[in-house]
Short mmCIF file of C-alpha atoms in Angstrom, two decimals:
data_model
loop_
_atom_site.label_atom_id
_atom_site.label_comp_id
_atom_site.label_asym_id
_atom_site.label_seq_id
_atom_site.Cartn_x
_atom_site.Cartn_y
_atom_site.Cartn_z
CA MET G 1027 -7.56 135.65 46.30
CA LYS G 1028 -5.27 132.76 45.94
CA ARG G 1029 -2.50 135.20 45.53
CA ASN G 1030 -3.59 137.03 48.82
CA LEU G 1031 -3.71 133.72 50.54
CA LYS G 1032 -0.47 132.50 49.42
CA LYS G 1033 0.90 135.98 50.39
CA SER G 1034 -0.82 135.43 53.90
CA ILE G 1035 0.61 131.98 54.17
CA ILE G 1036 4.07 133.22 53.22
CA SER G 1037 3.88 135.90 55.72
CA MET G 1038 2.63 133.48 58.44
CA ILE G 1039 5.58 131.06 57.48
CA ILE G 1040 8.13 134.13 57.76
CA VAL G 1041 6.59 135.17 61.06
CA LEU G 1042 6.56 131.52 62.35
CA MET G 1043 10.21 131.19 61.08
CA LEU G 1044 11.11 134.35 62.78
CA PHE G 1045 9.49 133.38 65.93
CA LEU G 1046 11.03 129.85 65.75
CA SER G 1047 14.32 131.56 64.98
CA GLY G 1048 14.04 133.71 68.08
CA CYS G 1049 13.21 130.79 70.23
CA GLY G 1050 15.63 128.56 68.68
CA GLY G 1051 18.28 131.15 68.96
CA SER G 1052 17.66 131.35 72.74
CA GLU G 1053 17.67 127.61 73.12
CA ASN G 1054 20.80 127.30 71.10
CA LYS G 1055 22.50 129.68 73.07
CA THR G 1056 21.51 128.09 76.34
CA GLY G 1057 22.46 124.72 74.77
CA LYS G 1058 25.85 125.95 73.83
CA ASN G 1059 26.37 127.45 77.35
CA THR G 1060 25.28 124.08 79.02
CA GLU G 1061 27.73 122.20 76.51
CA LYS G 1062 30.39 124.70 77.38
CA GLU G 1063 29.92 124.09 81.21
CA THR G 1064 29.74 120.29 80.57
CA VAL G 1065 33.06 120.35 78.67
CA LYS G 1066 34.54 122.57 81.40
CA LYS G 1067 33.52 120.26 84.05
CA GLU G 1068 34.67 117.27 82.12
CA ARG G 1069 38.12 118.87 81.51
CA SER G 1070 38.38 119.65 85.24
CA TYR G 1071 37.48 116.20 86.28
CA LYS G 1072 39.98 114.88 83.61
CA LYS G 1073 42.64 117.12 84.96
CA LYS G 1074 42.04 116.30 88.56
CA ALA G 1075 42.01 112.44 87.78
CA LYS G 1076 45.35 112.98 85.81
CA LYS G 1077 46.83 114.86 88.81
CA GLU G 1078 45.55 112.29 91.22
CA LYS G 1079 47.09 109.54 88.95
CA LYS G 1080 50.28 111.26 88.80
CA GLU G 1081 50.43 111.93 92.39
CA LYS G 1082 49.54 108.08 93.16
CA LYS G 1083 52.39 107.25 90.74
CA GLU G 1084 54.78 109.51 92.48
CA ASP G 1085 53.85 108.15 95.79
CA LYS G 1086 54.24 104.65 94.47
CA GLU G 1087 57.64 105.56 93.16
CA ASN G 1088 58.63 107.17 96.39
CA LYS G 1089 57.61 104.30 98.38
CA GLU G 1090 59.48 102.02 95.98
CA THR G 1091 62.50 104.17 96.42
CA GLU G 1092 62.02 104.12 100.13
CA GLU G 1093 61.69 100.52 100.30
CA GLU G 1094 64.89 100.03 98.07
CA ASN G 1095 66.66 102.28 100.42
CA LYS G 1096 65.58 100.42 103.29
CA LYS G 1097 66.89 97.17 101.79
CA LEU G 1098 70.28 99.02 101.11
CA ASN G 1099 70.70 101.01 104.37
CA THR G 1100 68.74 102.24 107.35
CA SER G 1101 67.18 105.64 107.22
CA LYS G 1102 69.02 107.17 110.24
CA LEU G 1103 72.34 107.26 111.97
CA SER G 1104 73.59 104.17 113.67
CA LEU G 1105 77.00 102.76 114.53
CA GLY G 1106 78.42 99.51 113.38
CA ASN G 1107 79.33 96.60 115.70
CA ILE G 1108 82.41 94.59 115.94
CA GLU G 1109 82.41 90.94 117.20
CA ASP G 1110 84.97 88.28 117.11
CA GLY G 1111 87.05 90.16 114.33
CA VAL G 1112 83.99 90.87 112.17
CA TYR G 1113 82.52 94.38 111.64
CA ILE G 1114 78.88 94.92 110.65
CA SER G 1115 77.77 98.21 109.23
CA LYS G 1116 74.24 98.86 110.14
CA MET G 1117 73.93 101.79 107.96
CA LEU G 1118 75.16 100.17 104.92
CA ASN G 1119 74.10 96.51 105.75
CA LEU G 1120 77.76 95.48 104.95
CA ARG G 1121 80.01 92.91 106.62
CA PHE G 1122 83.79 92.97 106.87
CA ASP G 1123 85.59 89.79 108.15
CA ALA G 1124 88.86 91.28 109.30
CA LYS G 1125 89.83 88.24 111.16
CA SER G 1126 89.65 85.85 108.11
CA ASN G 1127 91.72 88.29 106.13
CA ASN G 1128 94.61 88.62 108.47
CA MET G 1129 93.52 92.00 109.62
CA GLU G 1130 92.50 93.49 113.18
CA VAL G 1131 89.68 95.76 113.58
CA TYR G 1132 89.01 98.47 116.08
CA TYR G 1133 86.56 100.95 117.24
CA GLU G 1134 87.48 104.57 117.36
CA SER G 1135 88.38 104.74 121.00
CA GLU G 1136 90.42 101.71 120.86
CA PHE G 1137 92.98 103.08 118.29
CA MET G 1138 92.77 106.79 119.11
CA GLY G 1139 93.43 106.39 122.85
CA GLU G 1140 92.53 109.05 124.99
CA PHE G 1141 91.81 111.76 122.35
CA SER G 1142 89.10 114.02 123.65
CA ASP G 1143 86.66 113.78 120.62
CA ALA G 1144 86.81 109.90 120.33
CA ILE G 1145 83.47 108.09 120.75
CA THR G 1146 83.36 106.15 124.00
CA ASP G 1147 79.68 105.53 124.41
CA ARG G 1148 78.57 104.25 120.98
CA SER G 1149 75.05 103.77 122.18
CA ASP G 1150 74.36 107.41 122.69
CA ILE G 1151 73.24 108.15 119.38
CA GLU G 1152 71.59 111.32 120.14
CA ASP G 1153 74.87 112.84 121.54
CA ILE G 1154 76.81 111.52 118.40
CA ASP G 1155 74.26 113.11 116.21
CA LYS G 1156 74.74 116.58 118.00
CA ARG G 1157 78.47 116.21 117.52
CA LEU G 1158 78.03 115.62 113.73
CA ASP G 1159 76.15 119.01 113.40
CA ASP G 1160 79.77 120.45 113.46
CA GLU G 1161 80.82 120.42 109.90
CA TYR G 1162 84.35 119.57 110.81
CA TYR G 1163 83.44 116.59 112.96
CA MET G 1164 83.46 112.99 111.96
CA VAL G 1165 82.84 109.63 113.52
CA SER G 1166 85.29 106.86 112.86
CA ASP G 1167 83.03 103.74 112.75
CA MET G 1168 85.80 101.18 112.07
CA HIS G 1169 89.52 101.07 111.63
CA ALA G 1170 91.14 97.82 110.16
CA ILE G 1171 94.73 97.26 109.72
CA ASP G 1172 96.68 94.34 107.99
CA ILE G 1173 98.60 92.34 110.56
CA SER G 1174 101.53 91.49 108.30
CA ASP G 1175 101.60 94.93 106.49
CA PRO G 1176 100.48 97.94 108.61
CA THR G 1177 100.72 100.22 105.54
CA ARG G 1178 97.40 98.67 104.26
CA THR G 1179 94.32 99.91 106.14
CA VAL G 1180 90.49 100.19 105.84
CA ASP G 1181 88.33 102.83 107.57
CA ILE G 1182 84.83 103.87 107.73
CA PHE G 1183 83.78 107.47 108.52
CA ILE G 1184 80.38 109.06 109.02
CA TYR G 1185 79.71 112.83 108.84
CA LYS G 1186 76.99 115.13 107.94
CA ASP G 1187 76.53 117.26 104.84
CA PRO G 1188 72.85 118.21 104.46
CA ASP G 1189 73.65 120.81 101.75
CA VAL G 1190 74.85 117.96 99.25
CA ARG G 1191 72.17 117.04 96.65
CA ASN G 1192 73.75 113.88 95.49
CA ILE G 1193 77.18 111.92 96.00
CA TYR G 1194 78.39 113.14 92.73
CA ASP G 1195 78.15 116.62 93.76
CA TYR G 1196 79.80 115.72 97.04
CA THR G 1197 82.72 114.05 95.11
CA LYS G 1198 83.18 117.28 93.18
CA LYS G 1199 83.17 119.34 96.54
CA VAL G 1200 85.91 117.04 98.03
CA ILE G 1201 88.20 117.47 94.92
CA LYS G 1202 87.81 121.18 95.03
CA GLU G 1203 88.68 121.29 98.67
CA PHE G 1204 91.77 119.25 98.10
CA GLU G 1205 92.78 121.35 95.10
CA GLU G 1206 92.31 124.64 97.09
CA ASP G 1207 94.29 123.45 99.94
CA PRO G 1208 96.54 120.66 98.69
CA ILE G 1209 98.42 118.38 101.35
CA GLU G 1210 101.81 118.63 99.93
CA ASP G 1211 105.27 120.28 100.01
CA ASP G 1212 108.21 121.18 97.95
CA ASN G 1213 109.36 117.54 97.85
CA GLU G 1214 105.90 115.99 97.37
CA THR G 1215 103.29 116.15 94.78
CA MET G 1216 99.57 115.03 95.01
CA ASP G 1217 97.03 113.87 92.25
CA ILE G 1218 93.50 113.60 92.97
CA HIS G 1219 90.56 112.88 90.67
CA SER G 1220 87.08 111.18 90.71
CA SER G 1221 87.03 107.37 90.65
CA SER G 1222 85.09 104.42 91.67
CA GLY G 1223 85.23 100.96 93.17
CA VAL G 1224 83.07 97.98 93.98
CA ILE G 1225 81.46 97.11 97.18
CA ALA G 1226 79.62 93.94 97.63
CA GLY G 1227 79.07 93.61 93.94
CA LYS G 1228 77.76 97.37 93.61
CA LYS G 1229 79.62 100.19 91.76
CA VAL G 1230 80.28 103.08 94.32
CA PRO G 1231 81.50 106.62 93.37
CA GLY G 1232 84.52 108.23 95.02
CA ILE G 1233 87.84 109.68 94.56
CA GLU G 1234 91.53 108.38 94.54
CA ILE G 1235 94.44 110.34 95.90
CA SER G 1236 98.11 109.58 95.40
CA TRP G 1237 101.25 111.22 96.60
CA LYS G 1238 104.74 111.12 95.18
CA SER G 1239 107.87 112.47 96.93
CA GLU G 1240 111.46 112.99 96.11
CA TYR G 1241 114.34 112.94 98.50
CA GLU G 1242 117.87 114.39 97.26
CA GLY G 1243 116.57 113.58 93.59
CA ILE G 1244 115.50 110.08 94.38
CA GLU G 1245 111.94 109.18 93.99
CA MET G 1246 110.44 107.70 97.20
CA PRO G 1247 107.61 105.11 97.33
CA GLY G 1248 104.31 106.77 96.99
CA TYR G 1249 101.13 106.75 98.96
CA TYR G 1250 97.86 105.76 97.68
CA GLU G 1251 94.26 106.28 99.01
CA LYS G 1252 90.96 105.51 97.66
CA GLN G 1253 87.61 106.83 99.21
CA LEU G 1254 84.06 105.75 98.35
CA TYR G 1255 80.92 107.47 99.31
CA PHE G 1256 77.47 106.72 100.36
CA LYS G 1257 74.85 109.19 101.01
CA ILE G 1258 72.10 108.44 103.43
CA GLU G 1259 69.62 111.17 104.04
CA GLU G 1260 71.94 113.98 105.36
CA TYR G 1261 74.78 111.65 106.39
CA ILE G 1262 77.79 110.67 104.25
CA VAL G 1263 79.49 107.37 104.93
CA GLU G 1264 83.05 106.98 103.59
CA ILE G 1265 84.86 103.81 103.14
CA SER G 1266 88.47 104.47 102.71
CA ALA G 1267 91.46 102.13 101.71
CA CYS G 1268 95.05 103.19 102.16
CA CYS G 1269 97.45 100.84 100.40
CA TYR G 1270 99.73 100.41 97.47
CA ASP G 1271 97.52 101.15 94.24
CA GLU G 1272 94.04 100.89 92.79
CA GLU G 1273 94.39 97.13 92.35
CA ASP G 1274 95.32 96.63 96.06
CA ALA G 1275 92.60 99.03 97.18
CA GLN G 1276 90.06 96.79 95.43
CA LYS G 1277 91.41 93.75 97.17
CA LEU G 1278 90.54 95.38 100.46
CA PHE G 1279 87.10 96.51 99.15
CA ASP G 1280 86.45 92.90 98.25
CA ILE G 1281 86.54 91.82 101.79
CA PHE G 1282 83.08 93.70 102.14
CA GLU G 1283 80.08 91.58 101.91
CA ASP G 1284 76.35 91.91 101.94
CA ALA G 1285 75.42 91.33 105.47
CA LYS G 1286 72.06 89.84 104.70
CA ASN G 1287 73.37 87.25 102.28
CA THR G 1288 76.51 86.47 103.71
CA ASP G 1289 76.13 82.65 104.25
CA SER G 1290 74.97 82.27 100.49
CA ASN G 1291 77.63 84.61 99.11
CA ARG G 1292 80.70 83.53 101.20
CA LYS G 1293 83.26 81.72 99.47
CA THR G 1294 84.29 78.24 100.54
CA LYS G 1295 87.35 78.49 102.74
CA PRO G 1296 90.54 76.47 101.80
CA GLU G 1297 91.13 73.23 103.68
CA LYS G 1298 93.53 73.52 106.77
CA ASP G 1299 95.48 70.56 105.09
CA ASP G 1300 96.55 72.71 102.11
CA ILE G 1301 99.79 74.46 102.39
CA VAL G 1302 98.94 77.00 99.59
CA LYS G 1303 96.13 79.46 100.73
CA GLU G 1304 93.28 80.58 98.52
CA ARG G 1305 94.47 84.21 98.42
CA SER G 1306 97.62 85.10 96.40
CA ARG G 1307 98.73 88.55 97.52
CA PHE G 1308 101.83 89.52 99.43
CA ALA G 1309 101.61 89.32 103.10
CA ARG G 1310 104.45 89.51 105.59
CA GLY G 1311 104.89 86.63 108.12
CA GLU G 1312 104.60 87.02 111.91
CA ILE G 1313 106.95 85.89 114.62
CA LYS G 1314 105.75 85.27 118.20
CA ASP G 1315 108.26 84.02 120.71
CA SER G 1316 109.85 80.93 119.07
CA VAL G 1317 107.24 80.42 116.23
CA TYR G 1318 107.23 81.81 112.88
CA THR G 1319 103.88 81.69 110.89
CA SER G 1320 103.69 82.46 107.12
CA ASN G 1321 100.67 84.49 106.24
CA MET G 1322 101.03 83.47 102.49
CA LEU G 1323 101.39 80.01 103.23
CA ASN G 1324 99.38 77.70 105.75
CA MET G 1325 102.61 76.90 107.55
CA GLN G 1326 104.60 77.65 110.74
CA CYS G 1327 107.81 76.45 112.43
CA ASP G 1328 109.03 76.53 116.03
CA ILE G 1329 112.78 77.22 115.79
CA SER G 1330 113.37 76.26 119.49
CA LYS G 1331 113.11 72.69 118.43
CA LYS G 1332 116.57 73.34 116.55
CA HIS G 1333 117.79 75.64 119.36
CA MET G 1334 117.87 78.65 117.10
CA ILE G 1335 117.18 82.33 117.27
CA PHE G 1336 115.57 84.73 114.83
CA SER G 1337 117.45 87.41 113.02
CA THR G 1338 116.38 90.76 114.02
CA GLN G 1339 114.72 93.40 111.74
CA GLU G 1340 117.77 95.42 111.77
CA GLU G 1341 119.93 92.59 110.82
CA LEU G 1342 117.78 91.77 107.85
CA GLU G 1343 117.89 95.41 106.62
CA LEU G 1344 121.68 95.12 106.72
CA MET G 1345 121.26 92.11 104.46
CA GLY G 1346 119.06 94.26 102.00
CA ASN G 1347 115.44 94.19 103.21
CA PRO G 1348 113.74 97.49 102.62
CA PRO G 1349 111.51 99.52 105.13
CA ASP G 1350 107.85 98.24 105.60
CA ARG G 1351 106.28 100.54 102.99
CA GLU G 1352 108.73 99.64 100.19
CA ILE G 1353 108.49 95.80 100.54
CA LYS G 1354 105.93 95.23 97.66
CA ASP G 1355 107.80 97.69 95.22
CA TYR G 1356 111.01 96.00 96.23
CA ILE G 1357 109.73 92.46 95.36
CA ASP G 1358 107.99 93.85 92.26
CA SER G 1359 111.40 95.17 91.09
CA GLY G 1360 112.73 91.79 90.87
CA ASN G 1361 114.48 91.59 94.29
CA MET G 1362 114.19 88.91 96.90
CA TYR G 1363 112.68 89.75 100.24
CA ILE G 1364 113.72 87.83 103.42
CA ASP G 1365 110.50 87.04 105.36
CA MET G 1366 112.37 85.08 108.12
CA MET G 1367 115.71 84.09 109.03
CA ALA G 1368 116.65 81.88 111.98
CA HIS G 1369 120.40 80.77 113.02
CA ASP G 1370 122.10 78.83 115.64
CA VAL G 1371 124.39 80.72 118.23
CA THR G 1372 127.40 80.15 115.99
CA TYR G 1373 125.58 81.18 112.58
CA ASP G 1374 126.99 77.81 111.09
CA ASN G 1375 123.44 76.77 110.26
CA THR G 1376 120.57 78.67 109.10
CA ILE G 1377 116.96 78.68 107.81
CA VAL G 1378 115.62 81.23 105.65
CA ILE G 1379 112.00 81.97 104.18
CA MET G 1380 112.37 84.39 101.10
CA VAL G 1381 109.68 85.77 98.60
CA SER G 1382 110.50 86.42 94.92
CA LYS G 1383 108.54 87.16 91.78
CA SER G 1384 110.63 84.71 89.79
CA ARG G 1385 108.78 81.61 88.74
CA GLU G 1386 111.70 79.90 86.81
CA GLU G 1387 112.83 77.65 89.63
CA THR G 1388 109.32 76.17 90.19
CA LYS G 1389 109.36 74.96 86.47
CA GLU G 1390 112.72 73.26 86.67
CA GLU G 1391 113.40 69.69 85.54
CA GLU G 1392 114.80 67.04 87.87
CA THR G 1393 118.50 66.55 87.06
CA THR G 1394 121.84 65.75 88.73
CA GLU G 1395 125.06 67.39 87.84
CA THR G 1396 128.44 68.27 89.09
CA TYR G 1397 130.46 71.26 87.88
CA PHE G 1398 133.41 73.68 89.09
CA ASP G 1399 132.80 77.08 90.27
CA GLU G 1400 135.93 79.08 89.12
CA GLU G 1401 134.87 82.21 90.84
CA ASP G 1402 134.66 80.65 94.26
CA ASN G 1403 137.00 77.93 93.64
CA LYS G 1404 134.65 75.27 94.77
CA THR G 1405 133.21 71.95 93.22
CA VAL G 1406 129.39 71.75 93.26
CA GLU G 1407 127.26 68.67 93.32
CA LEU G 1408 123.78 69.90 92.29
CA THR G 1409 120.52 67.63 92.51
CA LYS G 1410 117.03 69.01 91.44
CA LYS G 1411 114.06 66.67 92.23
CA LYS G 1412 110.52 66.81 93.60
CA ILE G 1413 110.08 66.27 97.51
CA ASN G 1414 106.97 66.08 99.57
CA PHE G 1415 106.59 69.05 101.84
CA LEU G 1416 103.66 69.22 104.29
CA GLY G 1417 101.67 67.07 101.99
CA GLU G 1418 102.41 68.54 98.64
CA ASP G 1419 105.10 67.87 95.96
CA PHE G 1420 107.30 70.87 95.05
CA ILE G 1421 110.59 71.11 93.15
CA SER G 1422 113.63 70.98 95.43
CA ARG G 1423 117.38 72.07 94.69
CA SER G 1424 120.18 70.45 97.06
CA THR G 1425 123.88 71.28 96.78
CA VAL G 1426 127.00 70.00 98.31
CA GLU G 1427 129.78 72.59 97.85
CA THR G 1428 133.37 71.32 98.29
CA TYR G 1429 136.08 73.88 98.66
CA SER G 1430 139.85 73.54 97.78
CA ASP G 1431 140.69 73.01 101.55
CA GLY G 1432 138.16 70.20 101.57
CA GLU G 1433 135.68 72.11 103.68
CA LYS G 1434 132.20 71.32 102.68
CA SER G 1435 128.85 73.54 102.65
CA TYR G 1436 125.44 72.22 102.29
CA LYS G 1437 122.25 73.93 101.03
CA LYS G 1438 118.58 72.75 100.24
CA TYR G 1439 115.97 74.82 98.60
CA ILE G 1440 112.25 74.24 98.25
CA PHE G 1441 110.54 76.36 95.80
CA ILE G 1442 106.74 76.75 96.38
CA PRO G 1443 104.47 78.84 93.90
CA TYR G 1444 101.94 81.28 95.39
CA GLY G 1445 99.93 83.32 92.79
CA GLU G 1446 102.55 85.57 91.09
CA TYR G 1447 105.07 84.94 93.93
CA THR G 1448 107.36 82.22 94.92
CA LEU G 1449 108.17 81.42 98.48
CA ILE G 1450 111.67 79.90 98.88
CA ALA G 1451 112.54 77.80 101.89
CA LEU G 1452 116.25 77.46 102.40
CA ALA G 1453 118.36 75.45 104.83
CA MET G 1454 122.13 75.82 104.80
CA GLY G 1455 125.00 75.09 106.89
CA ARG G 1456 128.22 73.15 107.47
CA ASP G 1457 126.14 70.34 109.31
CA GLN G 1458 124.87 67.99 106.61
CA GLU G 1459 122.27 66.19 108.93
CA PHE G 1460 121.01 69.58 110.04
CA VAL G 1461 120.35 70.77 106.52
CA GLU G 1462 118.78 67.32 105.40
CA ASN G 1463 116.33 67.53 108.38
CA ALA G 1464 116.00 71.41 108.88
CA PHE G 1465 112.32 71.39 107.39
CA ASP G 1466 111.05 68.73 109.80
CA ILE G 1467 110.23 71.51 112.20
CA PHE G 1468 107.58 73.00 109.72
CA THR G 1469 103.90 72.11 110.38
CA LEU G 1470 100.74 73.21 108.96
CA ALA G 1471 99.48 76.29 110.77
CA LYS G 1472 96.75 75.40 113.38
#
């Protein structure tokens, strides 16, 4: 009986277990499906949230990039403006003070004259933009030229190239075009490679091009150009400097300033009562009517006060002066360049301004001596001392040369250091009073 009861109980337990197993299996299956759906939904939500988070991050980065671009430049085509010798680039937010750097600046129509494709109406941006759709068309936004050395120029060009992804690809494209169609002949060789420069404190990619030429076996002075590029949407803005070398190009690029921070970044200008200017690069002087103005020193002279006339460019070339493009190389090679020469009608008395790279004379000690020059058969009385010239003290050298026939000649030099150069003011002639007082006609430039 007990055994049967036990058996019945076991059977009931087995049946119950089987029943519970069946029900439990169904519930478990449903639970698993529910859990699976929950996980699926959770994963989908996380994926969506992650995607939205990524999109928000990208939107934020894009907005930040756009804001940064807006700070650096505008997002559409606009031409610059020139006022009182100062050019402002609206696309680049740059300022170029040509007037303060002895340069003249022009719009395209002013220096291209009546060329058919020169922009005359700079306000018609829509028309200009249509012109730029032609891949061979470009706008010259600004042209600046050094007054004392016309071989030094700065240009800004704008053109379209929507297919270029970035400025580095554009640089490679330009180099390839030059290499495929080089601008050279049998007597001229060209070198082009990628480079960079600094504009308003920022490094800008670009290229540099140099040409060298030969004439009858003699190497002639070369030509150098550096082009820096900015990409603004589909537009390319090129800043080009044509000059002597890479160092000279950077000096021209250094004129550019951030247009927004001009007042805080601008260097203090040298006082007008200083004869030596802040800059120290070579610059040829100017002559207007009877007045010579040095563009290296803050001085000028009116030769009409001494009833004198200027020597012509042709006369100076006969005395050894080189053509314009060769001047800097000529001086750097150790030669002395005549920046100005004036004389009276008899050529007996002369005033000369010369430029040299020698600095020996500016360091000479004060002394007085007399010696005999056997080659020219003359006795020379030499005096070296410091004298005041336009408010500053400089070393001076005076000589009295007496020839065997008793004739006398007088010379007076003033040596003025200027960066790596020395400017030499010389008065010479047979009239002692003229030589002694020759520099009285010099004044500080107005």
